[in-house]
PDB file of C-alpha atoms in Angstrom:
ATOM      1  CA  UNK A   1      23.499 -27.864   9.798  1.00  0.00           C
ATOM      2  CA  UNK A   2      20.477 -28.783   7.564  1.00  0.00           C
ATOM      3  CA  UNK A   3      19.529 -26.302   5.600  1.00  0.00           C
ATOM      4  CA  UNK A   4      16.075 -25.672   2.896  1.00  0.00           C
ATOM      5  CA  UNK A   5      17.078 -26.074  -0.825  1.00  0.00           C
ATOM      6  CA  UNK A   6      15.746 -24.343  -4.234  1.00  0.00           C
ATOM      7  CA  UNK A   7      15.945 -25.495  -7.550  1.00  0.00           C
ATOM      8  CA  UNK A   8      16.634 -23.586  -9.987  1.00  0.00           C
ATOM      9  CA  UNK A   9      18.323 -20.643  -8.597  1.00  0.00           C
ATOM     10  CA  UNK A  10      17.523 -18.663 -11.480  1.00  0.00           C
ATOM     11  CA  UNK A  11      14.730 -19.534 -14.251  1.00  0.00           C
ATOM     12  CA  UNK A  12      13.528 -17.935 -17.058  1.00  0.00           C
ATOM     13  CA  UNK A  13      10.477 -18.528 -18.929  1.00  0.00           C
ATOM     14  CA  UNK A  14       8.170 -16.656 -21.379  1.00  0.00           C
ATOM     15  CA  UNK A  15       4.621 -15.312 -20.631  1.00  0.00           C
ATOM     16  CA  UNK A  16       1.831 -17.697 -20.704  1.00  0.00           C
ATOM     17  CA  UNK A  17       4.240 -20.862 -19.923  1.00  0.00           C
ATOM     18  CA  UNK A  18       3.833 -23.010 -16.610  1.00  0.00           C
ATOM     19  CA  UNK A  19       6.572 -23.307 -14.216  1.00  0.00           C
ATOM     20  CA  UNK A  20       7.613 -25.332 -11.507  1.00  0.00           C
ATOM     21  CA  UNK A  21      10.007 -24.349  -8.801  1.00  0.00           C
ATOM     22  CA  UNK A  22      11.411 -26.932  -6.160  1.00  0.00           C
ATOM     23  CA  UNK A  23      12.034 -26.997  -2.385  1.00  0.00           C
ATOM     24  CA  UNK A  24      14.097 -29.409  -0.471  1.00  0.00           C
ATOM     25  CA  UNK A  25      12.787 -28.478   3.676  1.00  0.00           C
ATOM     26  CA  UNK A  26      14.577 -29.312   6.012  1.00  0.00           C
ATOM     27  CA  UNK A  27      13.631 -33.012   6.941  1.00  0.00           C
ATOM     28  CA  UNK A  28      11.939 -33.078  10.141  1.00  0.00           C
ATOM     29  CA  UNK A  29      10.045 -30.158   9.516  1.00  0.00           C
ATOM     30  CA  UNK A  30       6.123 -30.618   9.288  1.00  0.00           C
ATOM     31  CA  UNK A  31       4.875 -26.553   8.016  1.00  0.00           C
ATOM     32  CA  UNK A  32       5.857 -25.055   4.751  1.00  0.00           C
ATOM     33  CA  UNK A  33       5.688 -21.413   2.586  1.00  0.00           C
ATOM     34  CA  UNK A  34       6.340 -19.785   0.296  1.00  0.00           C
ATOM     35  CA  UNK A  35       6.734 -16.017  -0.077  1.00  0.00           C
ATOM     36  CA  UNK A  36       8.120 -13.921  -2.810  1.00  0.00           C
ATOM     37  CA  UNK A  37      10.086 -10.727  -3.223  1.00  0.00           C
ATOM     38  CA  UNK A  38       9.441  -8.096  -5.916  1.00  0.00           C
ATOM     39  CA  UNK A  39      12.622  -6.096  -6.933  1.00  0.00           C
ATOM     40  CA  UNK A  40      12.521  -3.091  -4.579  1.00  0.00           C
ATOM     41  CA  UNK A  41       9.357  -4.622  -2.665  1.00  0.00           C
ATOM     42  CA  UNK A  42       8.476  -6.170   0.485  1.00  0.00           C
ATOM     43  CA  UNK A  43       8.734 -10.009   1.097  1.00  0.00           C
ATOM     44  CA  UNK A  44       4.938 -11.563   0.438  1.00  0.00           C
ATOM     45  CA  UNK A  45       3.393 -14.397   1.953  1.00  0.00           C
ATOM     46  CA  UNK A  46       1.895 -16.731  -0.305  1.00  0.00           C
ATOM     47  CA  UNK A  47       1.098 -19.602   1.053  1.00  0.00           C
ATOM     48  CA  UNK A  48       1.382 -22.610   4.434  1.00  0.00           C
ATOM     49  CA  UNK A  49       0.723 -25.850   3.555  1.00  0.00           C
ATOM     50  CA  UNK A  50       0.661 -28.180   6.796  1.00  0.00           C
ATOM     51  CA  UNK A  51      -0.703 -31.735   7.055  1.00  0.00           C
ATOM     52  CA  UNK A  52      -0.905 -31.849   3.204  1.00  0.00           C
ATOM     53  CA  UNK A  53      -3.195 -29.257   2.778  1.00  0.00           C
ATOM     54  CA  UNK A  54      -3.054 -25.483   2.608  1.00  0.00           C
ATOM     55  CA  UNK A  55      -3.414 -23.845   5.800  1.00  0.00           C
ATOM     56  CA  UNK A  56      -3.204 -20.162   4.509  1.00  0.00           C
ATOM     57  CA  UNK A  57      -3.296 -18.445   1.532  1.00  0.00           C
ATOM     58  CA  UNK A  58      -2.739 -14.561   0.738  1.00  0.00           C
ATOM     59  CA  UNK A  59      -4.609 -12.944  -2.029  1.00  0.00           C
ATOM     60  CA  UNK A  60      -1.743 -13.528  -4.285  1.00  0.00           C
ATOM     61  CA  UNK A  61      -2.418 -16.951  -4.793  1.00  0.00           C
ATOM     62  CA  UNK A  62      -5.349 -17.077  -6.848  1.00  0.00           C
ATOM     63  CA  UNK A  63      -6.204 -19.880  -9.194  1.00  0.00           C
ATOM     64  CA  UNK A  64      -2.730 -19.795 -11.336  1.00  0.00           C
ATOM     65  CA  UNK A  65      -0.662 -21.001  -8.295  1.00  0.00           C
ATOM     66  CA  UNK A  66      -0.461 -24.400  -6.762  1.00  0.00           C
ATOM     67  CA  UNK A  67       1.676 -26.511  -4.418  1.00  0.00           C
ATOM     68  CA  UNK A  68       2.264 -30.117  -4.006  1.00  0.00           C
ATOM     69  CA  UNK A  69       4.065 -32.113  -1.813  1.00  0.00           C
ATOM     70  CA  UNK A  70       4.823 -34.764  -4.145  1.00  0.00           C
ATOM     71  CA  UNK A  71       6.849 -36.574  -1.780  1.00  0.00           C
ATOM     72  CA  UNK A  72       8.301 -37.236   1.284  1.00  0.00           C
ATOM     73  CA  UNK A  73      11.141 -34.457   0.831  1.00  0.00           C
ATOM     74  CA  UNK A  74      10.114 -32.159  -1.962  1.00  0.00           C
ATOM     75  CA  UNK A  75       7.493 -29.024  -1.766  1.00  0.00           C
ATOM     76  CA  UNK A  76       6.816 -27.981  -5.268  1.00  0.00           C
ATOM     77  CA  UNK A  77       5.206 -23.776  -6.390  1.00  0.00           C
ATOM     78  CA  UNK A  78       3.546 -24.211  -9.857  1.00  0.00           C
ATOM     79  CA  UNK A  79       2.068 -20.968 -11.444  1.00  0.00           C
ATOM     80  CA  UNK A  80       0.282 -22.280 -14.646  1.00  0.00           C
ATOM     81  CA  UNK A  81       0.267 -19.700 -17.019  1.00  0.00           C
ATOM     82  CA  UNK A  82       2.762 -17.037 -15.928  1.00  0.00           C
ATOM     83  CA  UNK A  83       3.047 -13.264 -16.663  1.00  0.00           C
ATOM     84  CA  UNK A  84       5.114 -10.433 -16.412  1.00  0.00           C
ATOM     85  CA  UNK A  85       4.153  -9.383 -13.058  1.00  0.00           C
ATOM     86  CA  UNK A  86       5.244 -12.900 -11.417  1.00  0.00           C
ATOM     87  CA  UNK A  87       8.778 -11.914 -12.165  1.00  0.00           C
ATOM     88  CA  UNK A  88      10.172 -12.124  -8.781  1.00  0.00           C
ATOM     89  CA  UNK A  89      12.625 -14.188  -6.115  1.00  0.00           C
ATOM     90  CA  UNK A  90      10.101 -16.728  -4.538  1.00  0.00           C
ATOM     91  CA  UNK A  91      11.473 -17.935  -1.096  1.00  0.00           C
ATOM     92  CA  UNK A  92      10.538 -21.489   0.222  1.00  0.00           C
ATOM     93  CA  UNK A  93      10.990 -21.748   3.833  1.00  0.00           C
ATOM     94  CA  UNK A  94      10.234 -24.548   6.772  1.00  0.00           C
ATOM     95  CA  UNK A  95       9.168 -24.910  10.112  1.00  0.00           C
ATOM     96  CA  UNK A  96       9.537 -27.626  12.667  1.00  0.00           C
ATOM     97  CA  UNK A  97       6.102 -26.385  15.191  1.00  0.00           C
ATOM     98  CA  UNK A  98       5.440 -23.432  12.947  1.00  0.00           C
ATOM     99  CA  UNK A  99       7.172 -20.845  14.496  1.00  0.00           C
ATOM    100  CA  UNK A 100      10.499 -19.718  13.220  1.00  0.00           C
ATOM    101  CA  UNK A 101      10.762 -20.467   9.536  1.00  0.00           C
ATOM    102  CA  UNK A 102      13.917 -21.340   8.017  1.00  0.00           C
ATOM    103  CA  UNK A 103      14.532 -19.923   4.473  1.00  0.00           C
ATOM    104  CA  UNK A 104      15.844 -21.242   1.330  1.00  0.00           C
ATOM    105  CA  UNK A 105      18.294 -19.582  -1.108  1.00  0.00           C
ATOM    106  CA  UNK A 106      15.373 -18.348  -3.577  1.00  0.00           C
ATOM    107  CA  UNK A 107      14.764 -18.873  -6.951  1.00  0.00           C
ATOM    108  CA  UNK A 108      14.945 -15.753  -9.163  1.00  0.00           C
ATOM    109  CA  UNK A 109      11.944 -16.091 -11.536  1.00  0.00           C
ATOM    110  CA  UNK A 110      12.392 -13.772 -15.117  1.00  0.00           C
ATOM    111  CA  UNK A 111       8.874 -13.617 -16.814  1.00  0.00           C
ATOM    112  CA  UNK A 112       9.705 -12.467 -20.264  1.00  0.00           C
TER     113      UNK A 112
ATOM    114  CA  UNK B   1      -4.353  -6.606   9.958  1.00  0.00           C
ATOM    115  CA  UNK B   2      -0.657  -7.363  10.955  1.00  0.00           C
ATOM    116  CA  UNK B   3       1.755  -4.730   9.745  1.00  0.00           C
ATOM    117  CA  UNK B   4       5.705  -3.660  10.060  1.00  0.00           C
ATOM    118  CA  UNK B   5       7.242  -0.304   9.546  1.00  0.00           C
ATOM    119  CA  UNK B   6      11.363  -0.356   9.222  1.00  0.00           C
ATOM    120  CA  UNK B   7      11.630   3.427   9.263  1.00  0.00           C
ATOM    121  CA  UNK B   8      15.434   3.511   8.075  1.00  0.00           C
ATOM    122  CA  UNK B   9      15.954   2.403   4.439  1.00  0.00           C
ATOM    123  CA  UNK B  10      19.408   2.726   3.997  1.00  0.00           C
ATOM    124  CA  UNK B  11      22.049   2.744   7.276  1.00  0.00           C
ATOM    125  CA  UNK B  12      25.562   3.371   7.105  1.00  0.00           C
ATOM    126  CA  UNK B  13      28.167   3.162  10.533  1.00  0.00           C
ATOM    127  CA  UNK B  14      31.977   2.796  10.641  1.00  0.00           C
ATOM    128  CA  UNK B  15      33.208  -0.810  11.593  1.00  0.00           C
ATOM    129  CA  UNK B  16      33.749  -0.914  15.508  1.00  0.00           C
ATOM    130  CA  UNK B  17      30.458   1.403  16.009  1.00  0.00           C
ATOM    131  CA  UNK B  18      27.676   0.097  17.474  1.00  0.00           C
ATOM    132  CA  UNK B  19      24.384  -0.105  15.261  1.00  0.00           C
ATOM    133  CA  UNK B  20      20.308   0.080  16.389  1.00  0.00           C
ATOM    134  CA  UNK B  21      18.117  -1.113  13.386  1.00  0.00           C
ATOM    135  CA  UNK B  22      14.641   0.429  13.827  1.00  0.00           C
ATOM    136  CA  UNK B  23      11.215  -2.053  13.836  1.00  0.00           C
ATOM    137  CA  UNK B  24       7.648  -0.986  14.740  1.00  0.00           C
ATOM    138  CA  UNK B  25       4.738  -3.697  14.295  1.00  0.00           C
ATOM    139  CA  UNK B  26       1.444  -3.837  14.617  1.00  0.00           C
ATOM    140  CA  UNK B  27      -0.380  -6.571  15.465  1.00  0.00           C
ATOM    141  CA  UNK B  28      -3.677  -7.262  17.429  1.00  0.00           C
ATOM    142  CA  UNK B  29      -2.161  -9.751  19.834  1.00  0.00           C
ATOM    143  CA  UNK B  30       1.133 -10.616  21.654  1.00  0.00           C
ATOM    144  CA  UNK B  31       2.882 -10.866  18.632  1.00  0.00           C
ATOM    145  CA  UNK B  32       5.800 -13.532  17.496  1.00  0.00           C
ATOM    146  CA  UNK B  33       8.975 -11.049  16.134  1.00  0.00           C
ATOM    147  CA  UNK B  34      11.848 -12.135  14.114  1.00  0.00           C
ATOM    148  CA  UNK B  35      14.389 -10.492  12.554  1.00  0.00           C
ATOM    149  CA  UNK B  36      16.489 -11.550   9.167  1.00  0.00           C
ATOM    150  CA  UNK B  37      19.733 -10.860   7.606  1.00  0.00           C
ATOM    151  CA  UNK B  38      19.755 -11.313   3.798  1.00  0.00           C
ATOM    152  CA  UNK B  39      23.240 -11.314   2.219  1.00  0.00           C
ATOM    153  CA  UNK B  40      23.490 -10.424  -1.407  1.00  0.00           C
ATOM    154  CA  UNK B  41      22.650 -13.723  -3.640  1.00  0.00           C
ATOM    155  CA  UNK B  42      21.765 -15.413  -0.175  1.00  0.00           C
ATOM    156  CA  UNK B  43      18.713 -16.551   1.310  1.00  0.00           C
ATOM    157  CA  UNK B  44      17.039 -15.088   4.182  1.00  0.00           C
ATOM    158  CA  UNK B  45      18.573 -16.585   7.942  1.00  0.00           C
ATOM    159  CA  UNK B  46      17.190 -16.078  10.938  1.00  0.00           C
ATOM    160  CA  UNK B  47      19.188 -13.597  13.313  1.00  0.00           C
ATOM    161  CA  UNK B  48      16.992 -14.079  16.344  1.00  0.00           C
ATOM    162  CA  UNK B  49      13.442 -14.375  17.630  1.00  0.00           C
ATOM    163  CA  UNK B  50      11.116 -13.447  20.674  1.00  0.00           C
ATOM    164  CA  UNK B  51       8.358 -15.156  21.629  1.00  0.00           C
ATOM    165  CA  UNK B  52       7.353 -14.783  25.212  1.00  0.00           C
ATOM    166  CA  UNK B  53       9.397 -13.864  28.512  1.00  0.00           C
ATOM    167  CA  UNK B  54      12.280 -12.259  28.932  1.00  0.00           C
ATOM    168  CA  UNK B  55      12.099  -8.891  26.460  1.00  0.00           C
ATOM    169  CA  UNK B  56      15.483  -8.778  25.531  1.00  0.00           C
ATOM    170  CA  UNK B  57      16.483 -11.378  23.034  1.00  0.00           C
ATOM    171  CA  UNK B  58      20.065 -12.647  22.188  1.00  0.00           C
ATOM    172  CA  UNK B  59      21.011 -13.847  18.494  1.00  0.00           C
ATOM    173  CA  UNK B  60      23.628 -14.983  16.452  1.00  0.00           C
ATOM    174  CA  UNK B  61      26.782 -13.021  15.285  1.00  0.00           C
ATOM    175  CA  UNK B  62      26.335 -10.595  18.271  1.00  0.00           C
ATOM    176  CA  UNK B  63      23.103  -9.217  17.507  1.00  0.00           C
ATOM    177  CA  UNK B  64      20.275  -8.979  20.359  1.00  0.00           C
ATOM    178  CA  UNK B  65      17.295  -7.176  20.221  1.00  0.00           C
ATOM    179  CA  UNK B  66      14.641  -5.904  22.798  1.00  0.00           C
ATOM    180  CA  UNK B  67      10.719  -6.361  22.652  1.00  0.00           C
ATOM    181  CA  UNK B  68       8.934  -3.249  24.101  1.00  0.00           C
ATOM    182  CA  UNK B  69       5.432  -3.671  24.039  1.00  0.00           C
ATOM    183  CA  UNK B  70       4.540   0.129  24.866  1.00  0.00           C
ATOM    184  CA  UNK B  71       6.397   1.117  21.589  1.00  0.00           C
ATOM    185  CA  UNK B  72       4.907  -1.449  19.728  1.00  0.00           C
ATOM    186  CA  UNK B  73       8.979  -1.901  18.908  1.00  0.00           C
ATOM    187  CA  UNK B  74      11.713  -4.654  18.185  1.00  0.00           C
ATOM    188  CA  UNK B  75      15.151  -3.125  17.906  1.00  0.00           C
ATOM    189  CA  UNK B  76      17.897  -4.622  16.835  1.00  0.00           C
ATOM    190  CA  UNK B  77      21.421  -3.955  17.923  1.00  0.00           C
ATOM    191  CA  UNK B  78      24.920  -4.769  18.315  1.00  0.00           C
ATOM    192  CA  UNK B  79      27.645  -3.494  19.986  1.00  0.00           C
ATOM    193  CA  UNK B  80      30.481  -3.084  17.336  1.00  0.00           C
ATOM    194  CA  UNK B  81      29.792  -3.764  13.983  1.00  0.00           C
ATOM    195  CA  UNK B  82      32.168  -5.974  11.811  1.00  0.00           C
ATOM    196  CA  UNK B  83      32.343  -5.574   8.147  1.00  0.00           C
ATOM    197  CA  UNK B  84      30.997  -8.802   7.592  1.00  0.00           C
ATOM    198  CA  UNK B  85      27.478  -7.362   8.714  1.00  0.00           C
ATOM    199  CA  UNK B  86      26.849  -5.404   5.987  1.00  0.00           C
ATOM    200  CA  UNK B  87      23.763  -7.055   4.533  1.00  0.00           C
ATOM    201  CA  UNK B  88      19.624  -6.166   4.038  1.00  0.00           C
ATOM    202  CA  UNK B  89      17.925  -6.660   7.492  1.00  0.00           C
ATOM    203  CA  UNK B  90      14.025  -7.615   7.587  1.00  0.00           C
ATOM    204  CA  UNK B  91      12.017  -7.265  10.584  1.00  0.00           C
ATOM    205  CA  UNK B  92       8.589  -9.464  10.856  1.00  0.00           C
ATOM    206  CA  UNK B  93       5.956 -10.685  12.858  1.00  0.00           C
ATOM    207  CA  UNK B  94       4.358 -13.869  12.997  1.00  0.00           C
ATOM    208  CA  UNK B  95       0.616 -14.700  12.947  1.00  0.00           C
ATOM    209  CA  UNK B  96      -0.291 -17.825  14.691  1.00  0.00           C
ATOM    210  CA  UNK B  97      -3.476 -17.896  15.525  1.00  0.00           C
ATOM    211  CA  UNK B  98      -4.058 -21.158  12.921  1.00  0.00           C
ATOM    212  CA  UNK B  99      -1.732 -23.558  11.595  1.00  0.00           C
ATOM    213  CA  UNK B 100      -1.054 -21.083   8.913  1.00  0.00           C
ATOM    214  CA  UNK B 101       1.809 -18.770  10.647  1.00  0.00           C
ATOM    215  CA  UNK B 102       2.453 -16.419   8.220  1.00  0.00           C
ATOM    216  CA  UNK B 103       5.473 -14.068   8.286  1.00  0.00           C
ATOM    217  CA  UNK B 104       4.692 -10.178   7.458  1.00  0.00           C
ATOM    218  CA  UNK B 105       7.822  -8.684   7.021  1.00  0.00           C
ATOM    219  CA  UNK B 106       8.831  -4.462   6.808  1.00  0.00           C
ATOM    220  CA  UNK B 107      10.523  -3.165   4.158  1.00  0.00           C
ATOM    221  CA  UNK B 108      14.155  -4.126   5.195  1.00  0.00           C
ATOM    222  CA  UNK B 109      16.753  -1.707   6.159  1.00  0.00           C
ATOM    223  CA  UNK B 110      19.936  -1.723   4.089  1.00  0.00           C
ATOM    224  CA  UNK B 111      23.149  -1.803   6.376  1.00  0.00           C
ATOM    225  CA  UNK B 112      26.626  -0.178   4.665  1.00  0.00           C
ATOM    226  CA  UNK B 113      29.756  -0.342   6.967  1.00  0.00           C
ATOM    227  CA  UNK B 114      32.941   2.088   6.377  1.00  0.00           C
ATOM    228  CA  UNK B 115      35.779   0.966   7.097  1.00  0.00           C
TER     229      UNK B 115
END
């Protein structure tokens, strides 16, 4: 059964560095997210990105966070200059008409 | 704005019981509802989902769930409960108005089983 893939599953970086984490979706999907989970918190929206643009965007995603679909299979978060308080698992997930969204595995991100 | 209350943080039932996880939403329209199961170290996978028709919902592993739009409620349940369940259950609701579709999901609801 295809499934959505993260890279890294775990990455660690100090404030004020850039990061990049990686999505594989699931290959005939056209919609894509990402959301993020807090330790203890709620899972966040933070952004849809359909027809190679973003559709939706929460508050959380200000200027320091961008996607890209590079790519034909790869969907890619960037935060530019990261700090403590994006420590967090960010989710990727797909859809194929943007209805039920299939999740990836996370990628735990340690903000020292 | 779309919201969802899981009222029971932590659950805990003896294998073979039956279990009702607890999911109030609000949401302005006839809302899209989905419930999760997170293992630990796992991703999130989708359990089941209701869009339209029929209010009562069947999902994987045993689990169905029932829409009730008086309650503003989207229960989950299963009969007898297997070990193997024991995970972090998220309820959410799905905005679709645009070709955005965000999720908003409650707080989760922790499931323990005894054996």
């Amino acid at each position: 059964e295809p499934e959505v893939t993260q890279t890294p599953s775990h990455q660690v970086t100090q404030m004020g560095q850039e990061v990049i984490l990686r999505c594989v979706p699931i290959s005939n999907h056209l919609y894509f997210y990402w959301y993020r989970q807090i330790l203890g918190q709620k899972v966040e929206f933070l952004v849809s990105f359909y027809n190679n643009e973003i559709s939706e965007k929460s508050e959380i995603f200000d200027d320091q966070f961008s996607v890209e679909r590079p790519d034909g299979s790869n969907f890619t978060l960037k935060i530019r200059s990261t700090k403590l308080e994006d420590s967090a698992m960010y989710f990727c997930a797909s859809s194929k008409e943007g209805r039920e969204q299939y999740f990836g595995p996370g990628t735990r991100l340690t903000v020292t | 704005a779309q919201s969802v209350t899981q009222p029971d943080i932590h659950i805990t039932v003896s294998e073979g019981a039956s279990l009702e996880l607890r999911c109030n939403y609000s949401y302005g329209a006839t809302p899209y509802l989905f419930w999760y199961v997170q293992s630990p170290g796992q991703g999130l996978q989708l359990l089941l989902k209701y869009f339209s028709g029929d209010t009562l919902v069947q999902g994987i592993k045993g689990f169905e769930a029932e829409f009730k739009r008086s309650q503003s409620s989207f229960n989950l349940r299963k009969p007898s409960v297997h070990w193997s369940d024991a995970a972090e259950y998220f309820c959410a609701v799905g905005s679709f108005y645009n070709a955005g579709n965000m999720l908003t999901f409650g707080g989760g609801t922790r499931l323990m089983v005894k054996p």
